[in-house]
Tab-separated table of N, CA and C in Angstrom:
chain	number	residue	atom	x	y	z
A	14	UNK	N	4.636	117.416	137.086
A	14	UNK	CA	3.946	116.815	138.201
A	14	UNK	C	4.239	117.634	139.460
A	15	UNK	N	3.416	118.031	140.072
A	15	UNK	CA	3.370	118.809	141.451
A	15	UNK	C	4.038	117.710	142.728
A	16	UNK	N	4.442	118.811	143.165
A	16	UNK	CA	4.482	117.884	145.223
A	16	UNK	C	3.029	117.176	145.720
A	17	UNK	N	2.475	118.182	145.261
A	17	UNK	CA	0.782	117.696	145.275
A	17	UNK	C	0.308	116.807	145.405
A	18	UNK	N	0.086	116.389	144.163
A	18	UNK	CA	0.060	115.394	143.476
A	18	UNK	C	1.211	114.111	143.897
A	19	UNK	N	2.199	114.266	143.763
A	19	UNK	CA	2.879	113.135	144.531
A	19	UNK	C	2.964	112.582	145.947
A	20	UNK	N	2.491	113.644	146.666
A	20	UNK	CA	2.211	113.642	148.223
A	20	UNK	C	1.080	112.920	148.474
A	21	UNK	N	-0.106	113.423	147.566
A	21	UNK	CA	-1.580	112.961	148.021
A	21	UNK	C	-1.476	111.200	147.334
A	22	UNK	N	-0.553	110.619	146.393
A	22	UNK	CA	-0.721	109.527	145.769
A	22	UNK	C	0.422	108.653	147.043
A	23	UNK	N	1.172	109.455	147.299
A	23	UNK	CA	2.016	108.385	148.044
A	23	UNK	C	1.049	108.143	149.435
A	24	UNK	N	0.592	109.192	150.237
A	24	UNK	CA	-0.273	108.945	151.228
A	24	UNK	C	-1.560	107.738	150.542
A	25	UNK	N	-2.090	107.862	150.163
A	25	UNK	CA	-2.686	106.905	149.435
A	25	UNK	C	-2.302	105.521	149.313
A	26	UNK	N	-1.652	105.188	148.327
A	26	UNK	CA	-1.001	104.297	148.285
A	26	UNK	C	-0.532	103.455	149.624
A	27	UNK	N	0.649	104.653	150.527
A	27	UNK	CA	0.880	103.738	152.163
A	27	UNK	C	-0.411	103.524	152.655
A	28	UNK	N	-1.772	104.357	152.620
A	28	UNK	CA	-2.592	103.376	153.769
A	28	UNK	C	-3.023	102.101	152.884
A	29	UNK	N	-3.299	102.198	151.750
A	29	UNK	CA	-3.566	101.387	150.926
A	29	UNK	C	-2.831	99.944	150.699
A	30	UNK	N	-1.622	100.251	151.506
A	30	UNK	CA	-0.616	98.734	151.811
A	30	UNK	C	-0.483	98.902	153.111
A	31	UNK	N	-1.001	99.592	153.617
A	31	UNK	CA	-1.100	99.333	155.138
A	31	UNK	C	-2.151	98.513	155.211
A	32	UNK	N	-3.378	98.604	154.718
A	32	UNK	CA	-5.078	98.080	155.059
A	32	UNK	C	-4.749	96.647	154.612
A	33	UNK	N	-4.134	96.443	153.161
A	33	UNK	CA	-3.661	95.000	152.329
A	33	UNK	C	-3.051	94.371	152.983
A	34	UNK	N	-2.036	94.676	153.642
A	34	UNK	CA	-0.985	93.953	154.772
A	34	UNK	C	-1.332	93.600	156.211
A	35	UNK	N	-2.024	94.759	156.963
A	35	UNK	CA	-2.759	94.657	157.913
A	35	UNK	C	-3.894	94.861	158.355
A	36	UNK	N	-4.719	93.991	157.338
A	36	UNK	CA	-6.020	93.656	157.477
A	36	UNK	C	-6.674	93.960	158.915
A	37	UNK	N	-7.713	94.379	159.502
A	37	UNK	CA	-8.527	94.284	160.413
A	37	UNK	C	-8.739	92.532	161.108
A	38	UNK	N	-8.641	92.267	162.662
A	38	UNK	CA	-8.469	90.878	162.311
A	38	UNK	C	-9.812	90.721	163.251
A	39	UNK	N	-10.740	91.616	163.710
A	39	UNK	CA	-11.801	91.490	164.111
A	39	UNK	C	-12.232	92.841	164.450
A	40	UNK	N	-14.049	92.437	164.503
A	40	UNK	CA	-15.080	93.565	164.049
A	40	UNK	C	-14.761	94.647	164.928
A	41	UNK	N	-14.794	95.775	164.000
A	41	UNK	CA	-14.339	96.644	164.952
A	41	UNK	C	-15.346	98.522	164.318
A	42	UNK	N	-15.541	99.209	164.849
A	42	UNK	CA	-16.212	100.551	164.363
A	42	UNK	C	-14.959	101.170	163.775
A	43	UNK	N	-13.854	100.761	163.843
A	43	UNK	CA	-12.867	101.834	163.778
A	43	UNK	C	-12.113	101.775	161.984
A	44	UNK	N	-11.934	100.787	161.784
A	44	UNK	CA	-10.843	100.454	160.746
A	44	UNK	C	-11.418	99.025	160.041
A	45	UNK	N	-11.359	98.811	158.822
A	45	UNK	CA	-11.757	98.324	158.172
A	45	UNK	C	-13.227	98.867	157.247
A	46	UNK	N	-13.822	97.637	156.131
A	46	UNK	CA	-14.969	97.562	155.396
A	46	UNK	C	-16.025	97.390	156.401
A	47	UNK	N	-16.576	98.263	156.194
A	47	UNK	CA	-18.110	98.119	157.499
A	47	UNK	C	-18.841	98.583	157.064
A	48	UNK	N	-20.104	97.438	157.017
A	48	UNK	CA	-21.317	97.498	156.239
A	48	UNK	C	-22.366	96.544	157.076
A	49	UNK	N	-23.381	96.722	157.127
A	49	UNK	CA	-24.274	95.698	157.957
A	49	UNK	C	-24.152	94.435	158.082
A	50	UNK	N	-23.835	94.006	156.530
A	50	UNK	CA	-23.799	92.856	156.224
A	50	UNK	C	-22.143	92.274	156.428
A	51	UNK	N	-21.052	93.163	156.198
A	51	UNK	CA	-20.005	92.634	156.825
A	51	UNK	C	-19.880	92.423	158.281
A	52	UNK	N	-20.443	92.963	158.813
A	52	UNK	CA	-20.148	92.837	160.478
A	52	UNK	C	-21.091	91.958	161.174
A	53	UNK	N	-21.949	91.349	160.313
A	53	UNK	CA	-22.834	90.275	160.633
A	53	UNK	C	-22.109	89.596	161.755
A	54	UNK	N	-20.651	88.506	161.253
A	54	UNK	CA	-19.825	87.359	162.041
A	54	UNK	C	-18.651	88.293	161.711
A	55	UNK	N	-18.187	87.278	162.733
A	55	UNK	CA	-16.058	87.606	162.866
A	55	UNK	C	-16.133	87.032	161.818
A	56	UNK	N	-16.397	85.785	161.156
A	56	UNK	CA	-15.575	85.428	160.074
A	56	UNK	C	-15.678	86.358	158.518
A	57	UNK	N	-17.116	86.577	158.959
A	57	UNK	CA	-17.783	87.702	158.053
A	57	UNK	C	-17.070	88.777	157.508
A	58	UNK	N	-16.529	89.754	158.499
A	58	UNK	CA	-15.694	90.265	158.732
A	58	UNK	C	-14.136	90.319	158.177
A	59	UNK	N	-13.772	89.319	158.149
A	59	UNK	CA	-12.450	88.698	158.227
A	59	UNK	C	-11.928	88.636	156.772
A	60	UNK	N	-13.310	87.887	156.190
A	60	UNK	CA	-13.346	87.341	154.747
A	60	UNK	C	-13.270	88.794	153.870
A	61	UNK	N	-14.427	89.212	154.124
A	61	UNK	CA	-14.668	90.462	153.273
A	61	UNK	C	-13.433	91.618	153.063
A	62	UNK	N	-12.751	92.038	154.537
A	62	UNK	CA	-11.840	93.000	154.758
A	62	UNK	C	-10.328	92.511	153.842
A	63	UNK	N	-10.479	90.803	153.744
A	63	UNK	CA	-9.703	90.865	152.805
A	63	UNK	C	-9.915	91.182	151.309
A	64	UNK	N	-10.667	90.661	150.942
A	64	UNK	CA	-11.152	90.532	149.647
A	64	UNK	C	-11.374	92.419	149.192
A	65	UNK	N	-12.085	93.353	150.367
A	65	UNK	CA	-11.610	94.637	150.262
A	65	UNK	C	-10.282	95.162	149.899
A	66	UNK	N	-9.565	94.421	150.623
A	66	UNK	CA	-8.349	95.347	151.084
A	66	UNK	C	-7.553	94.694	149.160
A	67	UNK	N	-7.869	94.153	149.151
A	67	UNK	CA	-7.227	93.045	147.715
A	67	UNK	C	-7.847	93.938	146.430
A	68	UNK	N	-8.745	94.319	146.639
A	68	UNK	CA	-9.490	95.505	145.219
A	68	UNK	C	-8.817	96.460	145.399
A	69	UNK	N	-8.634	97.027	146.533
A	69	UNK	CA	-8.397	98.746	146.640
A	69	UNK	C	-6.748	98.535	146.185
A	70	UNK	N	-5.910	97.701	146.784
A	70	UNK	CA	-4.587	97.692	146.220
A	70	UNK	C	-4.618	97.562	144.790
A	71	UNK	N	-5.383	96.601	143.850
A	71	UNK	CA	-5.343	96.080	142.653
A	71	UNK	C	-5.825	97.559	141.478
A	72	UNK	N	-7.165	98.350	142.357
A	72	UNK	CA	-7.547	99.639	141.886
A	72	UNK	C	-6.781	100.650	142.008
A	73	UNK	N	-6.442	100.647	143.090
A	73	UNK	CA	-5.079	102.181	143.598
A	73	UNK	C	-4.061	102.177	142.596
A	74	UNK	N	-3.844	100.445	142.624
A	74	UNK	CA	-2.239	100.311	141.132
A	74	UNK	C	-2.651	100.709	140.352
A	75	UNK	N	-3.431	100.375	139.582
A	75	UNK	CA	-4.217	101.037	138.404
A	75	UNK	C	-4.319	102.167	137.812
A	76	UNK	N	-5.365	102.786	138.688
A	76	UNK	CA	-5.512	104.129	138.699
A	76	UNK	C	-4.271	105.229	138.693
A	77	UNK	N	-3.359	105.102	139.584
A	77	UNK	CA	-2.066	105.692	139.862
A	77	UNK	C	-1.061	105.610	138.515
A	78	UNK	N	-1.349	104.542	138.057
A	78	UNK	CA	-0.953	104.186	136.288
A	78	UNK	C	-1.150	105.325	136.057
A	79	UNK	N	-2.846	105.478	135.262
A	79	UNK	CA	-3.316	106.001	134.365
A	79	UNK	C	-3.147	107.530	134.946
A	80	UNK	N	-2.973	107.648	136.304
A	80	UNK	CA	-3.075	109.240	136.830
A	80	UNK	C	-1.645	110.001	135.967
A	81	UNK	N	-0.384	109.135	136.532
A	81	UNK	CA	0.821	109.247	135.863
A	81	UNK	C	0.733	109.411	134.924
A	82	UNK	N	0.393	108.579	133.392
A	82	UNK	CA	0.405	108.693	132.288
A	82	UNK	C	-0.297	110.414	131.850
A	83	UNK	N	-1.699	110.276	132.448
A	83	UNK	CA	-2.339	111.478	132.105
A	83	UNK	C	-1.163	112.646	132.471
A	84	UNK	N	-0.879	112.450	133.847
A	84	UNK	CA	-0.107	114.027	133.853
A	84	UNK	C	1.633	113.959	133.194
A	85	UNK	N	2.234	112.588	132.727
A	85	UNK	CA	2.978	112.928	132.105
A	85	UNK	C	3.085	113.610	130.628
A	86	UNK	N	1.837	112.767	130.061
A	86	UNK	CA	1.472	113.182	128.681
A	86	UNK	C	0.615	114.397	128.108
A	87	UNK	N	0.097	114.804	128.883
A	87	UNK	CA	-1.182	115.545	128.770
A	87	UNK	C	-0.890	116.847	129.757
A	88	UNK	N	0.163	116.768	131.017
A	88	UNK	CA	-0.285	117.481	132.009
A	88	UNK	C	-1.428	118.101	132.573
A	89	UNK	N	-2.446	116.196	132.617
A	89	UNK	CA	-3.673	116.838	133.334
A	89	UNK	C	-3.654	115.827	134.782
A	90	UNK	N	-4.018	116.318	135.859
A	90	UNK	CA	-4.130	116.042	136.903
A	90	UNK	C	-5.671	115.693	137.563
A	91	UNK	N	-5.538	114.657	137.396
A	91	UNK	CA	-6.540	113.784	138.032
A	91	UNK	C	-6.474	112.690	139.235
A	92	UNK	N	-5.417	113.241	140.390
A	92	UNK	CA	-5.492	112.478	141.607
A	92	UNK	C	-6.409	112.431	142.208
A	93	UNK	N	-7.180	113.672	142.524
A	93	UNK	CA	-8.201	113.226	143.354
A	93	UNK	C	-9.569	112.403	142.846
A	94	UNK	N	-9.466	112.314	141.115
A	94	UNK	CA	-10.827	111.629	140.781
A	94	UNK	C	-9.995	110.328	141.040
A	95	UNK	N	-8.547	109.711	140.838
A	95	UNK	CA	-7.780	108.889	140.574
A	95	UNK	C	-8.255	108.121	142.046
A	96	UNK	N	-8.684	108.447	143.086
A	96	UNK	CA	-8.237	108.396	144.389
A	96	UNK	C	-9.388	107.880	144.630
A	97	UNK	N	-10.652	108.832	144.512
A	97	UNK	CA	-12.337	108.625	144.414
A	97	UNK	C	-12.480	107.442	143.662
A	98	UNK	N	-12.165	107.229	141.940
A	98	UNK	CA	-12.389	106.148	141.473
A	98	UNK	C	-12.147	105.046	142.033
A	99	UNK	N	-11.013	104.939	142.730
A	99	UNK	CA	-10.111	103.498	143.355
A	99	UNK	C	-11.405	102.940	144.483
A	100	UNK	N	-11.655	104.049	145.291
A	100	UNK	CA	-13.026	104.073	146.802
A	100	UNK	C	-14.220	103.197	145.893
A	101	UNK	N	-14.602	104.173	144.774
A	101	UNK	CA	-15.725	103.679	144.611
A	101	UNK	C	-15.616	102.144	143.736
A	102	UNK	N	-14.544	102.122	143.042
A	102	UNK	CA	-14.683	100.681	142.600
A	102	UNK	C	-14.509	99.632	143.614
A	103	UNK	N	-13.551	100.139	144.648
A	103	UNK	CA	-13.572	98.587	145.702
A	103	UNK	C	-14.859	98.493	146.147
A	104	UNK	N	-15.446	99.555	146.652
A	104	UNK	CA	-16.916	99.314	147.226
A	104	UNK	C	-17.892	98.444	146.297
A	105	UNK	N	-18.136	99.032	144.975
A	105	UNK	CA	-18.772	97.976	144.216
A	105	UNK	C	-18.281	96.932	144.266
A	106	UNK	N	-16.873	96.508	143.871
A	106	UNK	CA	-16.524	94.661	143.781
A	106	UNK	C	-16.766	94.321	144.890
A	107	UNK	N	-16.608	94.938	146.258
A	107	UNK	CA	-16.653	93.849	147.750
A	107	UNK	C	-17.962	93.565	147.807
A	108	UNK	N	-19.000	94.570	147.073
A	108	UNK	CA	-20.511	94.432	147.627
A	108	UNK	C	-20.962	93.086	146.352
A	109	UNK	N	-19.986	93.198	145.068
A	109	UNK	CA	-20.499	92.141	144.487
A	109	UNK	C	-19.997	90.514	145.054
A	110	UNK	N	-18.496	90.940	145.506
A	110	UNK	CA	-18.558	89.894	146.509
A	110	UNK	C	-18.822	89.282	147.455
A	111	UNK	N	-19.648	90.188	147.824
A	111	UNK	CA	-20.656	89.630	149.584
A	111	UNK	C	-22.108	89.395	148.861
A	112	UNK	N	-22.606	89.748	147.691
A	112	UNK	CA	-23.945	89.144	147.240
A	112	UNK	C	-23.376	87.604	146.714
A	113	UNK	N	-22.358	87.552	145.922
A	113	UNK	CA	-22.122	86.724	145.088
A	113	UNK	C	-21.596	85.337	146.148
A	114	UNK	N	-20.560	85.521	147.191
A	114	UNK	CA	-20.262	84.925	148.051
A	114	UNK	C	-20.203	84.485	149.589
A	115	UNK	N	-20.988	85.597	149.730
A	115	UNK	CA	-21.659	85.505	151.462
A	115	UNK	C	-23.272	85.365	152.081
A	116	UNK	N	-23.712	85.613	150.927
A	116	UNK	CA	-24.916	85.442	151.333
A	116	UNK	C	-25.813	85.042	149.447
């Protein structure tokens, strides 16, 4: 396993319990899930950034698993798809959770 590789997963990971822990606590351009439909209301907002921030930790664990395993067993390195996958799955679950529960 590279510095690399452990550098780019730990950066990861801290914003990734940074965002989970300190949620966005109103609408803002800067930080947080922002999407048309999240920034509709503050509460809007509020709801979603958690329910975001709750995938990407649950995906990041995950992924960071399987990244490990791969490069212990295999020595293949897949952080940055490891990293991409985590992005793109929270985006799908929050968007299924704002069809399914916000509107």
């Amino acid at each position: 396993m590279t510095e690399k590789t452990i550098l780019a997963t730990a950066i990861f990971l801290a914003l990734t319990f940074f965002y989970f822990f300190f949620p966005p606590k109103k609408r803002n351009w800067f930080y947080g899930y922002r999407t048309f439909k999240s920034m509709e209301s503050e509460e809007t907002f509020v709801k979603v950034n958690k329910k975001a921030s709750f995938f990407l930790l649950v995906f990041a664990l995950i992924t960071t698993v399987i990244n490990f395993i791969f490069v212990s067993l295999w020595h293949l390195d897949y952080t940055i798809f490891s990293i991409l996958m985590s992005l793109i799955l929270c985006v799908i679950s929050t968007q299924i959770y704002i069809k399914k529960n916000i509107y």
